């Protein structure tokens, strides 16, 4: 069974996930500061306010309440500017809220309901609020009730509609074929969302009987029921000679009886023009029975979207211009000169389309920043994250693909690379560790790297481990191995040198998985490392 | 509570009447124009409706036009916003554009069809129309 996701739900999901992204950006930007600056507090407050509103509108009560409470916290901070708020706790709390909402969004997009109890998290927020406001007099924010003034209720049934073309012929001697035809219509009414039939005068005009015997009886049906069900209903013997039931698409249904029986598939769906509806568009004109409802303005074709992509308008414009040119050139393809032109235009179109597939590294880097923040909290290390070249754009496929390997490398750096503050200070390094994420395009390659200023890889330890695992060549001395060769060992399956397995990295599956994943899309991994100074892992992808 | 229902399809009308009658006295019209007439009449008789439930696709005047008509009557009678009648659009039209248009015109609840009765009731509660 196919499902048509509700249009409003789609919009809600898209908008809310965009807000969550912005929310994370602003929160992570100030995670290392002593406090959020005023404009950031404002922004977070606004995001919460918007999410509260839209959740209320969709009647997602748990999300509505959660956003409401978070909004309260930031309302208090904005109005009272309390001192001594633990920034790290606040950041962690907001990220928790953001995760909770994201979790519900995921559930919703799986077709589930968003009713996970947010009570515990709300309580946590309440505790935090009480904590930061304990010195101030009780100053309950005037409960601007979370109720929205406008509410949207999704239809109960989200099953997709099916469209059918039904053609029935009757044997020559059938009496009152029009009545037989009407019986079919009547039987179908129970499952019909919309039904049109021809001839449409079966009840009012007895002559329609002859027309039916001559030309057959045609029905167009829109229904939630699958073809099997329609087959059952229609086949139940009404003195028919032949019955044909074909599932068609929505545009064909809309086209009415003009295209009835036309086998060629309807040409590609028309791009929908984004006009707004105006009152009066949906006036139903009285029509002969069976003609179906005819609207003052026929409503736009059914569409089902599942994947939203934001595309720059200028690029879309360029693309449609090019296609227009291509189409007109195509008509005159007879001579070589135009053939040449078409070739060029096609090339240009390809470039544009390739460009549309490009996305910046920003989001994925931001996610890594988040991972570093959490790792540093959990492991009690002080780590800052520096991002270079997040505006570099790469193919959507590559960017999505490198998220996992990148995450693993970042975790490795946070876990094994960066030393605890005390060790760092003893070694004369700044207490705060640093992980740098960098993307650049160089010599036709995309380079994405993770560097840390930690302890660096331990050559001796790796070599010993490699020997233990029988990975080395017995005829070579340790000193024969170049650093690069040594580092290569850690990318082999089952290689892990750290005795301490932590939540964040290192279970012996790791770098080999990373490398395999990178190689899958034609990339390679370079490792450089210097004892005491840190390591850099660079992924290279040809463009 | 006084309820006004505008719905042109017989089967749906019967269903909606049954459903809404649980919450109050339900008057029925079959097109948008009649609905606006009934709304005005109720005001003139000093017994305005508390809830108006409009289909969108209807003869003569569609639900959008009826909604404008209703809001204009309220404006003309200088009825404050918080006293304005709650208007529910109940319709099978479910594109974002449809919903947006309805809310821009001042609809209170937009409910897709088939109606999710639990949610519908929940929304009425939220608006304080029922306990």
Coordinates of C-alpha atoms in Angstrom, one line a residue, chain A residues 6 8 151-158 224, chain B residues 12 15-16 19 53-56 88-95 98-99 103 107 109-117 119-120:
Chain A
X6 CA 0.1 14.8 4.0
X8 CA 0.9 20.0 5.7
X151 CA -5.3 24.3 14.2
X152 CA -4.7 21.9 11.4
X153 CA -6.1 18.4 11.6
X154 CA -4.7 15.9 9.1
X155 CA -7.2 13.7 7.4
X156 CA -7.6 10.4 9.1
X157 CA -6.8 8.3 6.1
X158 CA -3.5 9.0 4.3
X224 CA -8.7 4.6 -2.0
Chain B
X12 CA -21.1 13.5 3.9
X15 CA -22.4 11.9 8.5
X16 CA -21.3 15.4 9.6
X19 CA -21.2 13.8 14.2
X53 CA -18.3 24.1 9.7
X54 CA -17.7 24.7 6.0
X55 CA -16.9 22.4 3.1
X56 CA -14.7 24.0 0.5
X88 CA -13.9 24.8 10.7
X89 CA -13.1 24.0 7.2
X90 CA -13.7 20.3 6.6
X91 CA -12.6 19.3 3.2
X92 CA -10.9 16.6 1.2
X93 CA -8.7 19.3 -0.4
X94 CA -5.5 18.9 1.4
X95 CA -2.8 20.7 -0.4
X98 CA -5.6 25.1 0.3
X99 CA -4.8 25.2 3.9
X103 CA -6.0 30.3 7.4
X107 CA -10.4 29.9 9.4
X109 CA -9.5 24.8 12.3
X110 CA -8.7 23.1 9.0
X111 CA -9.6 19.5 9.1
X112 CA -8.9 17.1 6.3
X113 CA -11.4 14.5 5.2
X114 CA -12.0 11.8 6.1
X115 CA -12.3 13.5 9.5
X116 CA -10.1 12.3 12.3
X117 CA -12.8 12.4 15.0
X119 CA -8.4 15.0 16.8
X120 CA -11.5 17.0 15.9

